[in-house]
PDB file of C-alpha atoms in Angstrom:
ATOM      1  CA  UNK A   9       0.000   0.000   0.000  1.00  0.00           C
ATOM      2  CA  UNK A  10       1.167   3.510  -0.808  1.00  0.00           C
ATOM      3  CA  UNK A  11      -0.442   6.288   1.238  1.00  0.00           C
ATOM      4  CA  UNK A  12      -1.204   9.164  -1.140  1.00  0.00           C
ATOM      5  CA  UNK A  13      -2.834  11.405   1.493  1.00  0.00           C
ATOM      6  CA  UNK A  14      -3.112  11.384   5.265  1.00  0.00           C
ATOM      7  CA  UNK A  15      -4.849  14.075   7.304  1.00  0.00           C
ATOM      8  CA  UNK A  16      -2.174  16.114   9.139  1.00  0.00           C
ATOM      9  CA  UNK A  17      -2.093  15.750  12.926  1.00  0.00           C
ATOM     10  CA  UNK A  18      -1.581  19.509  13.225  1.00  0.00           C
ATOM     11  CA  UNK A  19      -5.178  20.336  12.211  1.00  0.00           C
ATOM     12  CA  UNK A  20      -7.904  20.978  14.783  1.00  0.00           C
ATOM     13  CA  UNK A  21     -10.697  18.400  14.900  1.00  0.00           C
ATOM     14  CA  UNK A  22     -13.153  20.728  13.104  1.00  0.00           C
ATOM     15  CA  UNK A  23     -10.639  22.206  10.640  1.00  0.00           C
ATOM     16  CA  UNK A  24     -10.835  21.249   6.961  1.00  0.00           C
ATOM     17  CA  UNK A  25      -7.610  20.508   5.095  1.00  0.00           C
ATOM     18  CA  UNK A  26      -7.487  22.472   1.850  1.00  0.00           C
ATOM     19  CA  UNK A  27      -5.083  19.855   0.405  1.00  0.00           C
ATOM     20  CA  UNK A  28      -7.384  16.895   1.106  1.00  0.00           C
ATOM     21  CA  UNK A  29      -8.780  15.061  -1.935  1.00  0.00           C
ATOM     22  CA  UNK A  30     -12.519  15.127  -2.574  1.00  0.00           C
ATOM     23  CA  UNK A  31     -14.396  12.424  -0.652  1.00  0.00           C
ATOM     24  CA  UNK A  32     -16.205  11.441  -3.892  1.00  0.00           C
ATOM     25  CA  UNK A  33     -19.063   9.838  -1.962  1.00  0.00           C
ATOM     26  CA  UNK A  34     -21.858   8.062  -3.807  1.00  0.00           C
ATOM     27  CA  UNK A  35     -25.294   9.717  -3.625  1.00  0.00           C
ATOM     28  CA  UNK A  36     -26.752   6.217  -3.144  1.00  0.00           C
ATOM     29  CA  UNK A  37     -24.434   5.420  -0.245  1.00  0.00           C
ATOM     30  CA  UNK A  38     -22.556   2.744  -2.197  1.00  0.00           C
ATOM     31  CA  UNK A  39     -18.954   2.298  -1.096  1.00  0.00           C
ATOM     32  CA  UNK A  40     -15.906   0.683  -2.633  1.00  0.00           C
ATOM     33  CA  UNK A  41     -15.425  -1.364   0.531  1.00  0.00           C
ATOM     34  CA  UNK A  42     -11.692  -2.036   0.105  1.00  0.00           C
ATOM     35  CA  UNK A  43      -9.997  -1.977   3.493  1.00  0.00           C
ATOM     36  CA  UNK A  44      -6.467  -1.473   4.740  1.00  0.00           C
ATOM     37  CA  UNK A  45      -4.475  -0.735   7.885  1.00  0.00           C
ATOM     38  CA  UNK A  46      -2.318   2.395   8.189  1.00  0.00           C
ATOM     39  CA  UNK A  47       1.211   2.546   9.616  1.00  0.00           C
ATOM     40  CA  UNK A  48      -0.158   3.041  13.147  1.00  0.00           C
ATOM     41  CA  UNK A  49      -2.337  -0.066  12.849  1.00  0.00           C
ATOM     42  CA  UNK A  50      -5.615   1.846  12.432  1.00  0.00           C
ATOM     43  CA  UNK A  51      -8.036  -0.004  10.127  1.00  0.00           C
ATOM     44  CA  UNK A  52      -9.717   1.966   7.300  1.00  0.00           C
ATOM     45  CA  UNK A  53     -12.380   1.096   4.737  1.00  0.00           C
ATOM     46  CA  UNK A  54     -12.777   2.921   1.458  1.00  0.00           C
ATOM     47  CA  UNK A  55     -15.878   5.067   1.865  1.00  0.00           C
ATOM     48  CA  UNK A  56     -15.682   6.365  -1.693  1.00  0.00           C
ATOM     49  CA  UNK A  57     -18.127   5.355  -4.389  1.00  0.00           C
ATOM     50  CA  UNK A  58     -17.101   2.329  -6.460  1.00  0.00           C
ATOM     51  CA  UNK A  59     -14.561   3.675  -8.933  1.00  0.00           C
ATOM     52  CA  UNK A  60     -13.749   1.331 -11.819  1.00  0.00           C
ATOM     53  CA  UNK A  61     -10.452   2.155 -13.448  1.00  0.00           C
ATOM     54  CA  UNK A  62      -9.171   4.294 -10.602  1.00  0.00           C
ATOM     55  CA  UNK A  63      -6.642   2.871  -8.185  1.00  0.00           C
ATOM     56  CA  UNK A  64      -6.933   5.387  -5.351  1.00  0.00           C
ATOM     57  CA  UNK A  65      -9.062   4.511  -2.343  1.00  0.00           C
ATOM     58  CA  UNK A  66     -10.226   7.134   0.178  1.00  0.00           C
ATOM     59  CA  UNK A  67     -11.576   6.781   3.693  1.00  0.00           C
ATOM     60  CA  UNK A  68     -13.455   9.557   5.437  1.00  0.00           C
ATOM     61  CA  UNK A  69     -13.521  10.639   9.057  1.00  0.00           C
ATOM     62  CA  UNK A  70     -16.427   9.110  10.976  1.00  0.00           C
ATOM     63  CA  UNK A  71     -18.593  10.901  13.536  1.00  0.00           C
ATOM     64  CA  UNK A  72     -16.347   9.670  16.362  1.00  0.00           C
ATOM     65  CA  UNK A  73     -13.160  10.389  14.402  1.00  0.00           C
ATOM     66  CA  UNK A  74     -10.473  13.035  14.649  1.00  0.00           C
ATOM     67  CA  UNK A  75     -11.625  15.539  12.051  1.00  0.00           C
ATOM     68  CA  UNK A  76     -14.731  16.879  10.316  1.00  0.00           C
ATOM     69  CA  UNK A  77     -17.201  14.095   9.546  1.00  0.00           C
ATOM     70  CA  UNK A  78     -17.059  13.171   5.866  1.00  0.00           C
ATOM     71  CA  UNK A  79     -13.623  14.714   5.231  1.00  0.00           C
ATOM     72  CA  UNK A  80     -10.990  12.406   3.753  1.00  0.00           C
ATOM     73  CA  UNK A  81      -8.698  11.093   6.499  1.00  0.00           C
ATOM     74  CA  UNK A  82      -6.508   8.822   4.387  1.00  0.00           C
ATOM     75  CA  UNK A  83      -6.124   7.908   0.728  1.00  0.00           C
ATOM     76  CA  UNK A  84      -4.096   4.986  -0.590  1.00  0.00           C
ATOM     77  CA  UNK A  85      -3.218   3.050  -3.686  1.00  0.00           C
ATOM     78  CA  UNK A  86      -1.183  -0.045  -4.460  1.00  0.00           C
ATOM     79  CA  UNK A  87       2.341  -0.349  -5.788  1.00  0.00           C
ATOM     80  CA  UNK A  88       1.300  -1.426  -9.294  1.00  0.00           C
ATOM     81  CA  UNK A  89      -1.041   1.542  -9.743  1.00  0.00           C
ATOM     82  CA  UNK A  90      -0.399   4.252 -12.305  1.00  0.00           C
ATOM     83  CA  UNK A  91      -1.872   7.700 -12.831  1.00  0.00           C
ATOM     84  CA  UNK A  92      -3.608   6.480 -15.975  1.00  0.00           C
ATOM     85  CA  UNK A  93      -7.374   6.122 -15.713  1.00  0.00           C
ATOM     86  CA  UNK A  94      -8.634   2.867 -17.219  1.00  0.00           C
ATOM     87  CA  UNK A  95     -12.110   1.998 -18.394  1.00  0.00           C
ATOM     88  CA  UNK A  96     -12.449  -0.856 -15.952  1.00  0.00           C
ATOM     89  CA  UNK A  97     -10.826  -2.138 -12.786  1.00  0.00           C
ATOM     90  CA  UNK A  98      -7.038  -2.041 -13.160  1.00  0.00           C
ATOM     91  CA  UNK A  99      -5.668  -5.552 -12.855  1.00  0.00           C
ATOM     92  CA  UNK A 100      -1.943  -6.084 -13.174  1.00  0.00           C
ATOM     93  CA  UNK A 101      -0.840  -8.737 -15.635  1.00  0.00           C
ATOM     94  CA  UNK A 102       1.024 -11.619 -13.960  1.00  0.00           C
ATOM     95  CA  UNK A 103       4.724 -11.292 -14.764  1.00  0.00           C
ATOM     96  CA  UNK A 104       6.328 -13.899 -12.516  1.00  0.00           C
ATOM     97  CA  UNK A 105       5.574 -17.494 -11.587  1.00  0.00           C
ATOM     98  CA  UNK A 106       6.729 -19.704  -8.742  1.00  0.00           C
ATOM     99  CA  UNK A 107       6.347 -23.466  -9.078  1.00  0.00           C
ATOM    100  CA  UNK A 108       6.579 -25.664  -6.014  1.00  0.00           C
ATOM    101  CA  UNK A 109       6.622 -29.441  -6.333  1.00  0.00           C
ATOM    102  CA  UNK A 110       6.085 -31.524  -3.237  1.00  0.00           C
ATOM    103  CA  UNK A 111       6.922 -35.189  -3.902  1.00  0.00           C
ATOM    104  CA  UNK A 112       6.665 -37.947  -1.324  1.00  0.00           C
ATOM    105  CA  UNK A 113       6.350 -41.750  -1.212  1.00  0.00           C
ATOM    106  CA  UNK A 114       2.929 -43.359  -0.921  1.00  0.00           C
ATOM    107  CA  UNK A 115       3.668 -44.505   2.641  1.00  0.00           C
ATOM    108  CA  UNK A 116       4.053 -40.863   3.692  1.00  0.00           C
ATOM    109  CA  UNK A 117       0.676 -39.916   2.174  1.00  0.00           C
ATOM    110  CA  UNK A 118      -1.348 -41.838   4.755  1.00  0.00           C
ATOM    111  CA  UNK A 119      -3.475 -39.385   6.701  1.00  0.00           C
ATOM    112  CA  UNK A 120      -2.628 -36.490   4.373  1.00  0.00           C
ATOM    113  CA  UNK A 121      -5.591 -34.425   3.192  1.00  0.00           C
ATOM    114  CA  UNK A 122      -4.252 -33.260  -0.190  1.00  0.00           C
ATOM    115  CA  UNK A 123      -6.876 -30.513  -0.622  1.00  0.00           C
ATOM    116  CA  UNK A 124      -6.144 -29.056   2.822  1.00  0.00           C
ATOM    117  CA  UNK A 125      -2.383 -29.276   2.204  1.00  0.00           C
ATOM    118  CA  UNK A 126      -2.706 -27.468  -1.133  1.00  0.00           C
ATOM    119  CA  UNK A 127      -4.921 -24.755   0.374  1.00  0.00           C
ATOM    120  CA  UNK A 128      -2.509 -24.164   3.260  1.00  0.00           C
ATOM    121  CA  UNK A 129       0.384 -23.755   0.805  1.00  0.00           C
ATOM    122  CA  UNK A 130      -1.628 -21.291  -1.288  1.00  0.00           C
ATOM    123  CA  UNK A 131      -2.665 -19.334   1.818  1.00  0.00           C
ATOM    124  CA  UNK A 132       0.944 -19.179   2.980  1.00  0.00           C
ATOM    125  CA  UNK A 133       1.989 -17.809  -0.414  1.00  0.00           C
ATOM    126  CA  UNK A 134      -0.786 -15.190  -0.512  1.00  0.00           C
ATOM    127  CA  UNK A 135       0.287 -13.946   2.902  1.00  0.00           C
ATOM    128  CA  UNK A 136       3.407 -12.449   1.317  1.00  0.00           C
ATOM    129  CA  UNK A 137       1.495 -10.026  -0.951  1.00  0.00           C
ATOM    130  CA  UNK A 138      -0.200  -6.690  -0.235  1.00  0.00           C
ATOM    131  CA  UNK A 139      -3.947  -7.068   0.263  1.00  0.00           C
ATOM    132  CA  UNK A 140      -4.645  -5.141  -2.954  1.00  0.00           C
ATOM    133  CA  UNK A 141      -2.390  -7.397  -4.990  1.00  0.00           C
ATOM    134  CA  UNK A 142      -4.002 -10.640  -3.859  1.00  0.00           C
ATOM    135  CA  UNK A 143      -6.801 -10.116  -6.393  1.00  0.00           C
ATOM    136  CA  UNK A 144      -4.200 -10.306  -9.163  1.00  0.00           C
ATOM    137  CA  UNK A 145      -2.365 -13.402  -7.907  1.00  0.00           C
ATOM    138  CA  UNK A 146      -3.410 -16.532  -9.777  1.00  0.00           C
ATOM    139  CA  UNK A 147      -3.088 -19.949  -8.160  1.00  0.00           C
ATOM    140  CA  UNK A 148      -3.421 -23.451  -9.513  1.00  0.00           C
ATOM    141  CA  UNK A 149      -2.676 -26.917  -8.279  1.00  0.00           C
ATOM    142  CA  UNK A 150      -2.210 -30.363  -9.765  1.00  0.00           C
ATOM    143  CA  UNK A 151      -2.054 -33.675  -8.002  1.00  0.00           C
ATOM    144  CA  UNK A 152      -0.831 -36.973  -9.393  1.00  0.00           C
ATOM    145  CA  UNK A 153      -0.695 -40.389  -7.862  1.00  0.00           C
TER     146      UNK A 153
END
């Protein structure tokens, strides 16, 4: 995650930041829903309208927050994002592959749940990527006897 805007701590709770991006809220109340955690460990959810083709997410201050309600508190994007606006959701094209082969004798397979083993290996791999990149990571598995 790359933070593109964060509300300055130096502002009073009711003070608007002239440099803050527009909240871009949906008139229907629809939200993007993407969530993240900032460097202090505070969780945020994108309160902006769904925005196909735009990589920046924005979260607004809530009624109990530190700032004017509805003002953008944090905006973020992901490392593969560009400033170009696309016509649809921007998905990065896979450019690298990792192949892992786990071979073992039949006697060692007793009591092994192959589906659970495969899923745990995939989950472990996904844990190394940013949450926004996980949508672009493709996984596959093959078993042979």
